[in-house]
PDB file of C-alpha atoms in Angstrom:
ATOM      1  CA  UNK Z   1     -29.501  19.261  46.542  1.00 50.00           C
ATOM      2  CA  UNK Z   2     -26.332  17.728  48.237  1.00 65.00           C
ATOM      3  CA  UNK Z   3     -26.095  14.966  50.862  1.00 71.00           C
ATOM      4  CA  UNK Z   4     -28.239  11.679  51.630  1.00 75.00           C
ATOM      5  CA  UNK Z   5     -30.995  10.565  53.248  1.00 76.00           C
ATOM      6  CA  UNK Z   6     -30.578   7.291  55.701  1.00 79.00           C
ATOM      7  CA  UNK Z   7     -33.475   4.941  55.417  1.00 82.00           C
ATOM      8  CA  UNK Z   8     -35.067   2.065  53.456  1.00 85.00           C
ATOM      9  CA  UNK Z   9     -35.821   2.202  49.781  1.00 84.00           C
ATOM     10  CA  UNK Z  10     -37.950  -0.373  47.991  1.00 80.00           C
ATOM     11  CA  UNK Z  11     -36.373  -0.709  44.305  1.00 80.00           C
ATOM     12  CA  UNK Z  12     -38.347  -2.469  41.578  1.00 76.00           C
ATOM     13  CA  UNK Z  13     -35.734  -1.490  38.802  1.00 79.00           C
ATOM     14  CA  UNK Z  14     -32.603   1.027  39.140  1.00 78.00           C
ATOM     15  CA  UNK Z  15     -35.121   3.521  37.626  1.00 80.00           C
ATOM     16  CA  UNK Z  16     -38.113   2.638  40.033  1.00 78.00           C
ATOM     17  CA  UNK Z  17     -37.740   2.867  43.753  1.00 78.00           C
ATOM     18  CA  UNK Z  18     -39.333   4.625  46.650  1.00 80.00           C
ATOM     19  CA  UNK Z  19     -38.386   5.723  50.000  1.00 82.00           C
ATOM     20  CA  UNK Z  20     -40.399   4.315  52.458  1.00 84.00           C
ATOM     21  CA  UNK Z  21     -38.833   4.804  55.646  1.00 86.00           C
ATOM     22  CA  UNK Z  22     -36.088   8.059  56.437  1.00 84.00           C
ATOM     23  CA  UNK Z  23     -34.101   8.006  59.641  1.00 79.00           C
ATOM     24  CA  UNK Z  24     -33.472  12.060  59.681  1.00 72.00           C
ATOM     25  CA  UNK Z  25     -36.608  12.722  57.795  1.00 77.00           C
ATOM     26  CA  UNK Z  26     -37.237  16.259  59.507  1.00 73.00           C
ATOM     27  CA  UNK Z  27     -33.336  16.956  59.394  1.00 73.00           C
ATOM     28  CA  UNK Z  28     -30.998  18.158  56.671  1.00 69.00           C
ATOM     29  CA  UNK Z  29     -29.172  15.871  54.825  1.00 73.00           C
ATOM     30  CA  UNK Z  30     -26.157  13.855  55.831  1.00 76.00           C
ATOM     31  CA  UNK Z  31     -22.996  13.419  54.308  1.00 77.00           C
ATOM     32  CA  UNK Z  32     -21.469  10.064  53.037  1.00 78.00           C
ATOM     33  CA  UNK Z  33     -19.407  10.058  56.306  1.00 78.00           C
ATOM     34  CA  UNK Z  34     -22.479   9.730  58.503  1.00 77.00           C
ATOM     35  CA  UNK Z  35     -23.781   6.076  59.837  1.00 75.00           C
ATOM     36  CA  UNK Z  36     -26.773   4.982  61.408  1.00 74.00           C
ATOM     37  CA  UNK Z  37     -25.916   2.865  64.557  1.00 74.00           C
ATOM     38  CA  UNK Z  38     -27.527   0.637  67.184  1.00 72.00           C
ATOM     39  CA  UNK Z  39     -26.265   1.431  70.610  1.00 68.00           C
ATOM     40  CA  UNK Z  40     -27.437   0.946  74.077  1.00 64.00           C
ATOM     41  CA  UNK Z  41     -29.006   4.001  73.909  1.00 64.00           C
ATOM     42  CA  UNK Z  42     -31.431   3.087  71.230  1.00 64.00           C
ATOM     43  CA  UNK Z  43     -30.680   4.212  67.181  1.00 69.00           C
ATOM     44  CA  UNK Z  44     -28.397   6.620  66.621  1.00 70.00           C
ATOM     45  CA  UNK Z  45     -27.292   8.949  63.858  1.00 69.00           C
ATOM     46  CA  UNK Z  46     -23.635   9.371  64.089  1.00 71.00           C
ATOM     47  CA  UNK Z  47     -22.799  12.508  62.381  1.00 70.00           C
ATOM     48  CA  UNK Z  48     -19.482  13.281  61.036  1.00 66.00           C
ATOM     49  CA  UNK Z  49     -17.012  14.895  64.054  1.00 58.00           C
ATOM     50  CA  UNK Z  50     -20.098  14.742  66.762  1.00 60.00           C
ATOM     51  CA  UNK Z  51     -21.143  12.299  69.398  1.00 61.00           C
ATOM     52  CA  UNK Z  52     -24.518  11.919  67.059  1.00 61.00           C
ATOM     53  CA  UNK Z  53     -28.131  12.298  67.671  1.00 60.00           C
ATOM     54  CA  UNK Z  54     -30.290   9.931  69.117  1.00 57.00           C
ATOM     55  CA  UNK Z  55     -33.342   8.873  65.882  1.00 59.00           C
ATOM     56  CA  UNK Z  56     -35.400   6.489  68.004  1.00 62.00           C
ATOM     57  CA  UNK Z  57     -35.115   5.296  71.541  1.00 59.00           C
ATOM     58  CA  UNK Z  58     -35.368   1.465  71.977  1.00 60.00           C
ATOM     59  CA  UNK Z  59     -36.865   1.675  75.636  1.00 59.00           C
ATOM     60  CA  UNK Z  60     -36.303  -2.118  76.688  1.00 60.00           C
ATOM     61  CA  UNK Z  61     -34.237  -3.595  79.414  1.00 64.00           C
ATOM     62  CA  UNK Z  62     -33.208  -6.097  76.397  1.00 72.00           C
ATOM     63  CA  UNK Z  63     -30.193  -5.481  74.674  1.00 76.00           C
ATOM     64  CA  UNK Z  64     -30.224  -5.940  70.970  1.00 77.00           C
ATOM     65  CA  UNK Z  65     -29.179  -9.359  69.578  1.00 80.00           C
ATOM     66  CA  UNK Z  66     -29.817  -9.670  65.872  1.00 83.00           C
ATOM     67  CA  UNK Z  67     -31.491  -7.513  62.980  1.00 84.00           C
ATOM     68  CA  UNK Z  68     -33.593  -8.383  59.852  1.00 90.00           C
ATOM     69  CA  UNK Z  69     -34.528  -6.461  56.837  1.00 90.00           C
ATOM     70  CA  UNK Z  70     -37.904  -8.053  55.784  1.00 91.00           C
ATOM     71  CA  UNK Z  71     -39.411  -8.461  52.356  1.00 87.00           C
ATOM     72  CA  UNK Z  72     -42.400  -6.284  53.560  1.00 86.00           C
ATOM     73  CA  UNK Z  73     -39.740  -3.767  53.819  1.00 87.00           C
ATOM     74  CA  UNK Z  74     -39.880  -3.628  57.909  1.00 91.00           C
ATOM     75  CA  UNK Z  75     -36.747  -3.647  59.371  1.00 90.00           C
ATOM     76  CA  UNK Z  76     -36.681  -5.420  62.815  1.00 89.00           C
ATOM     77  CA  UNK Z  77     -34.645  -5.747  65.547  1.00 86.00           C
ATOM     78  CA  UNK Z  78     -34.614  -8.663  67.891  1.00 87.00           C
ATOM     79  CA  UNK Z  79     -33.513  -9.618  71.751  1.00 84.00           C
ATOM     80  CA  UNK Z  80     -31.623 -12.871  72.123  1.00 86.00           C
ATOM     81  CA  UNK Z  81     -35.009 -14.603  72.334  1.00 90.00           C
ATOM     82  CA  UNK Z  82     -36.071 -13.557  68.910  1.00 92.00           C
ATOM     83  CA  UNK Z  83     -38.876 -11.228  70.134  1.00 90.00           C
ATOM     84  CA  UNK Z  84     -39.111  -7.914  68.408  1.00 90.00           C
ATOM     85  CA  UNK Z  85     -37.924  -4.864  70.352  1.00 85.00           C
ATOM     86  CA  UNK Z  86     -37.935  -2.127  67.702  1.00 85.00           C
ATOM     87  CA  UNK Z  87     -39.144  -2.144  64.039  1.00 89.00           C
ATOM     88  CA  UNK Z  88     -39.374   0.790  61.635  1.00 89.00           C
ATOM     89  CA  UNK Z  89     -43.216  -0.314  60.956  1.00 90.00           C
ATOM     90  CA  UNK Z  90     -43.786   1.461  64.464  1.00 88.00           C
ATOM     91  CA  UNK Z  91     -41.751   4.871  63.321  1.00 86.00           C
ATOM     92  CA  UNK Z  92     -43.694   5.441  60.081  1.00 87.00           C
ATOM     93  CA  UNK Z  93     -42.617   8.665  58.130  1.00 87.00           C
ATOM     94  CA  UNK Z  94     -44.140   9.361  55.082  1.00 86.00           C
ATOM     95  CA  UNK Z  95     -44.993   6.051  53.561  1.00 84.00           C
ATOM     96  CA  UNK Z  96     -47.236   3.255  54.894  1.00 82.00           C
ATOM     97  CA  UNK Z  97     -46.727  -0.135  53.224  1.00 83.00           C
ATOM     98  CA  UNK Z  98     -48.511  -3.576  52.615  1.00 80.00           C
ATOM     99  CA  UNK Z  99     -49.161  -4.934  56.253  1.00 80.00           C
ATOM    100  CA  UNK Z 100     -48.403  -1.893  58.228  1.00 83.00           C
ATOM    101  CA  UNK Z 101     -50.730  -0.303  60.617  1.00 81.00           C
ATOM    102  CA  UNK Z 102     -51.038   3.322  61.745  1.00 81.00           C
ATOM    103  CA  UNK Z 103     -52.155   2.989  65.105  1.00 82.00           C
ATOM    104  CA  UNK Z 104     -54.051   5.728  66.892  1.00 83.00           C
ATOM    105  CA  UNK Z 105     -51.226   8.871  67.982  1.00 86.00           C
ATOM    106  CA  UNK Z 106     -49.337   7.806  64.910  1.00 87.00           C
ATOM    107  CA  UNK Z 107     -48.626  10.475  61.600  1.00 88.00           C
ATOM    108  CA  UNK Z 108     -47.306  10.326  58.769  1.00 88.00           C
ATOM    109  CA  UNK Z 109     -45.323  13.155  57.663  1.00 89.00           C
ATOM    110  CA  UNK Z 110     -45.248  14.277  53.988  1.00 88.00           C
ATOM    111  CA  UNK Z 111     -41.731  14.509  52.325  1.00 85.00           C
ATOM    112  CA  UNK Z 112     -40.964  17.777  50.261  1.00 83.00           C
ATOM    113  CA  UNK Z 113     -41.341  15.665  47.181  1.00 80.00           C
ATOM    114  CA  UNK Z 114     -40.473  12.159  45.710  1.00 76.00           C
ATOM    115  CA  UNK Z 115     -36.362  12.873  45.775  1.00 76.00           C
ATOM    116  CA  UNK Z 116     -36.242  15.261  48.632  1.00 79.00           C
ATOM    117  CA  UNK Z 117     -37.166  13.508  51.721  1.00 80.00           C
ATOM    118  CA  UNK Z 118     -37.352  16.603  54.363  1.00 80.00           C
ATOM    119  CA  UNK Z 119     -40.117  16.892  55.857  1.00 84.00           C
ATOM    120  CA  UNK Z 120     -43.140  18.574  53.754  1.00 86.00           C
ATOM    121  CA  UNK Z 121     -45.969  20.699  54.502  1.00 88.00           C
ATOM    122  CA  UNK Z 122     -48.459  18.188  55.964  1.00 89.00           C
ATOM    123  CA  UNK Z 123     -49.021  15.800  58.685  1.00 88.00           C
ATOM    124  CA  UNK Z 124     -51.457  12.966  58.565  1.00 89.00           C
ATOM    125  CA  UNK Z 125     -52.420  12.090  62.331  1.00 89.00           C
ATOM    126  CA  UNK Z 126     -54.445   9.348  63.371  1.00 86.00           C
ATOM    127  CA  UNK Z 127     -55.941  10.726  66.471  1.00 87.00           C
ATOM    128  CA  UNK Z 128     -56.873   8.708  69.518  1.00 86.00           C
ATOM    129  CA  UNK Z 129     -60.377  10.060  68.951  1.00 83.00           C
ATOM    130  CA  UNK Z 130     -60.881   7.732  65.736  1.00 81.00           C
ATOM    131  CA  UNK Z 131     -60.054  10.453  63.467  1.00 83.00           C
ATOM    132  CA  UNK Z 132     -57.913  10.519  60.605  1.00 85.00           C
ATOM    133  CA  UNK Z 133     -56.923  13.872  59.817  1.00 89.00           C
ATOM    134  CA  UNK Z 134     -54.626  15.909  57.600  1.00 89.00           C
ATOM    135  CA  UNK Z 135     -53.144  19.111  58.855  1.00 92.00           C
ATOM    136  CA  UNK Z 136     -50.543  21.620  57.708  1.00 90.00           C
ATOM    137  CA  UNK Z 137     -47.421  20.682  59.716  1.00 88.00           C
ATOM    138  CA  UNK Z 138     -47.298  24.677  60.914  1.00 87.00           C
ATOM    139  CA  UNK Z 139     -50.589  24.840  62.108  1.00 88.00           C
ATOM    140  CA  UNK Z 140     -51.769  24.191  66.114  1.00 90.00           C
ATOM    141  CA  UNK Z 141     -53.582  20.996  64.929  1.00 88.00           C
ATOM    142  CA  UNK Z 142     -56.835  22.261  65.923  1.00 89.00           C
ATOM    143  CA  UNK Z 143     -60.467  21.479  64.222  1.00 87.00           C
ATOM    144  CA  UNK Z 144     -60.345  24.721  62.454  1.00 90.00           C
ATOM    145  CA  UNK Z 145     -57.029  23.835  61.102  1.00 90.00           C
ATOM    146  CA  UNK Z 146     -57.719  20.776  59.221  1.00 90.00           C
ATOM    147  CA  UNK Z 147     -57.147  20.312  55.620  1.00 86.00           C
ATOM    148  CA  UNK Z 148     -59.136  17.016  55.331  1.00 84.00           C
ATOM    149  CA  UNK Z 149     -60.899  14.967  58.026  1.00 84.00           C
ATOM    150  CA  UNK Z 150     -62.539  11.444  57.803  1.00 81.00           C
ATOM    151  CA  UNK Z 151     -65.343  12.321  60.356  1.00 77.00           C
ATOM    152  CA  UNK Z 152     -65.010   8.703  61.744  1.00 76.00           C
ATOM    153  CA  UNK Z 153     -64.808   8.363  65.648  1.00 71.00           C
ATOM    154  CA  UNK Z 154     -63.886   5.315  67.724  1.00 67.00           C
ATOM    155  CA  UNK Z 155     -60.657   3.324  67.817  1.00 60.00           C
ATOM    156  CA  UNK Z 156     -59.153   4.444  64.815  1.00 60.00           C
ATOM    157  CA  UNK Z 157     -56.344   2.542  62.798  1.00 61.00           C
ATOM    158  CA  UNK Z 158     -54.771   2.828  59.349  1.00 64.00           C
ATOM    159  CA  UNK Z 159     -54.021  -0.456  57.635  1.00 60.00           C
ATOM    160  CA  UNK Z 160     -52.291  -1.003  54.491  1.00 59.00           C
ATOM    161  CA  UNK Z 161     -53.864  -4.520  53.838  1.00 57.00           C
ATOM    162  CA  UNK Z 162     -52.308  -5.337  50.524  1.00 55.00           C
ATOM    163  CA  UNK Z 163     -51.211  -3.353  47.437  1.00 54.00           C
ATOM    164  CA  UNK Z 164     -54.878  -2.391  46.330  1.00 50.00           C
ATOM    165  CA  UNK Z 165     -56.631  -1.275  49.593  1.00 48.00           C
ATOM    166  CA  UNK Z 166     -56.281   1.192  52.200  1.00 52.00           C
ATOM    167  CA  UNK Z 167     -58.690   0.553  55.248  1.00 47.00           C
ATOM    168  CA  UNK Z 168     -59.605   2.566  58.416  1.00 48.00           C
ATOM    169  CA  UNK Z 169     -60.991   0.551  60.963  1.00 43.00           C
ATOM    170  CA  UNK Z 170     -63.519  -0.747  58.412  1.00 36.00           C
ATOM    171  CA  UNK Z 171     -65.047   2.910  57.935  1.00 38.00           C
ATOM    172  CA  UNK Z 172     -66.627   3.682  54.833  1.00 35.00           C
ATOM    173  CA  UNK Z 173     -67.774   7.151  52.923  1.00 33.00           C
ATOM    174  CA  UNK Z 174     -64.411   8.768  52.180  1.00 38.00           C
ATOM    175  CA  UNK Z 175     -62.331   8.870  49.656  1.00 40.00           C
ATOM    176  CA  UNK Z 176     -58.685   7.929  50.562  1.00 45.00           C
ATOM    177  CA  UNK Z 177     -57.150   8.682  46.714  1.00 41.00           C
ATOM    178  CA  UNK Z 178     -57.416  12.793  47.852  1.00 41.00           C
ATOM    179  CA  UNK Z 179     -54.787  12.218  50.138  1.00 44.00           C
ATOM    180  CA  UNK Z 180     -52.470   9.345  49.094  1.00 45.00           C
ATOM    181  CA  UNK Z 181     -51.013   9.180  45.735  1.00 42.00           C
ATOM    182  CA  UNK Z 182     -50.245   5.217  44.543  1.00 40.00           C
ATOM    183  CA  UNK Z 183     -45.989   5.157  44.503  1.00 41.00           C
ATOM    184  CA  UNK Z 184     -44.478   4.069  41.270  1.00 40.00           C
ATOM    185  CA  UNK Z 185     -43.590   0.958  43.354  1.00 39.00           C
ATOM    186  CA  UNK Z 186     -45.824  -1.486  44.404  1.00 41.00           C
ATOM    187  CA  UNK Z 187     -46.779  -2.068  47.810  1.00 42.00           C
ATOM    188  CA  UNK Z 188     -46.603   1.499  48.903  1.00 43.00           C
ATOM    189  CA  UNK Z 189     -48.697   4.388  49.696  1.00 47.00           C
ATOM    190  CA  UNK Z 190     -47.017   7.788  50.362  1.00 51.00           C
ATOM    191  CA  UNK Z 191     -48.181  11.229  50.118  1.00 51.00           C
ATOM    192  CA  UNK Z 192     -46.109  14.698  49.782  1.00 45.00           C
TER     193      UNK Z 192
END
């Protein structure tokens, strides 16, 4: 295809990289003249010849002071006291990184492919009831629509602890590799 994605790539080598966060995952590709800008409204995707579209609202009364790209793959925005006011780890797309947690109410949305980062056919939701559920994107997300269910109840979260393990609130009895594919790049787990 034509166009670009704005995001964060983990690069092991020029031939071995993986997108770990995409700002415009559900939208068409952007042009080389578009930009991601931190404004007083939040993180905004500025499209050529337009006012742009808000990607992520930074709802805080504190102004952004600085930003940092951490070795973990987490892009973090700080206030003047160096408190985190926004981070990509709180806004996952299709990949969860080592040290990242998918909290109740959060989701991962599959990409169409490893090179096309548009939204794919599935979304993995950590439901408030503690179940990790994979649904087709076009479904109403009811139990009958579930493609896969962890069948775990309680306070749920998915934690990518390190390169070799994914845990789900210390739950046992189901096979995460059914859903997740190991990326070619260490420290990532994504699905498409």
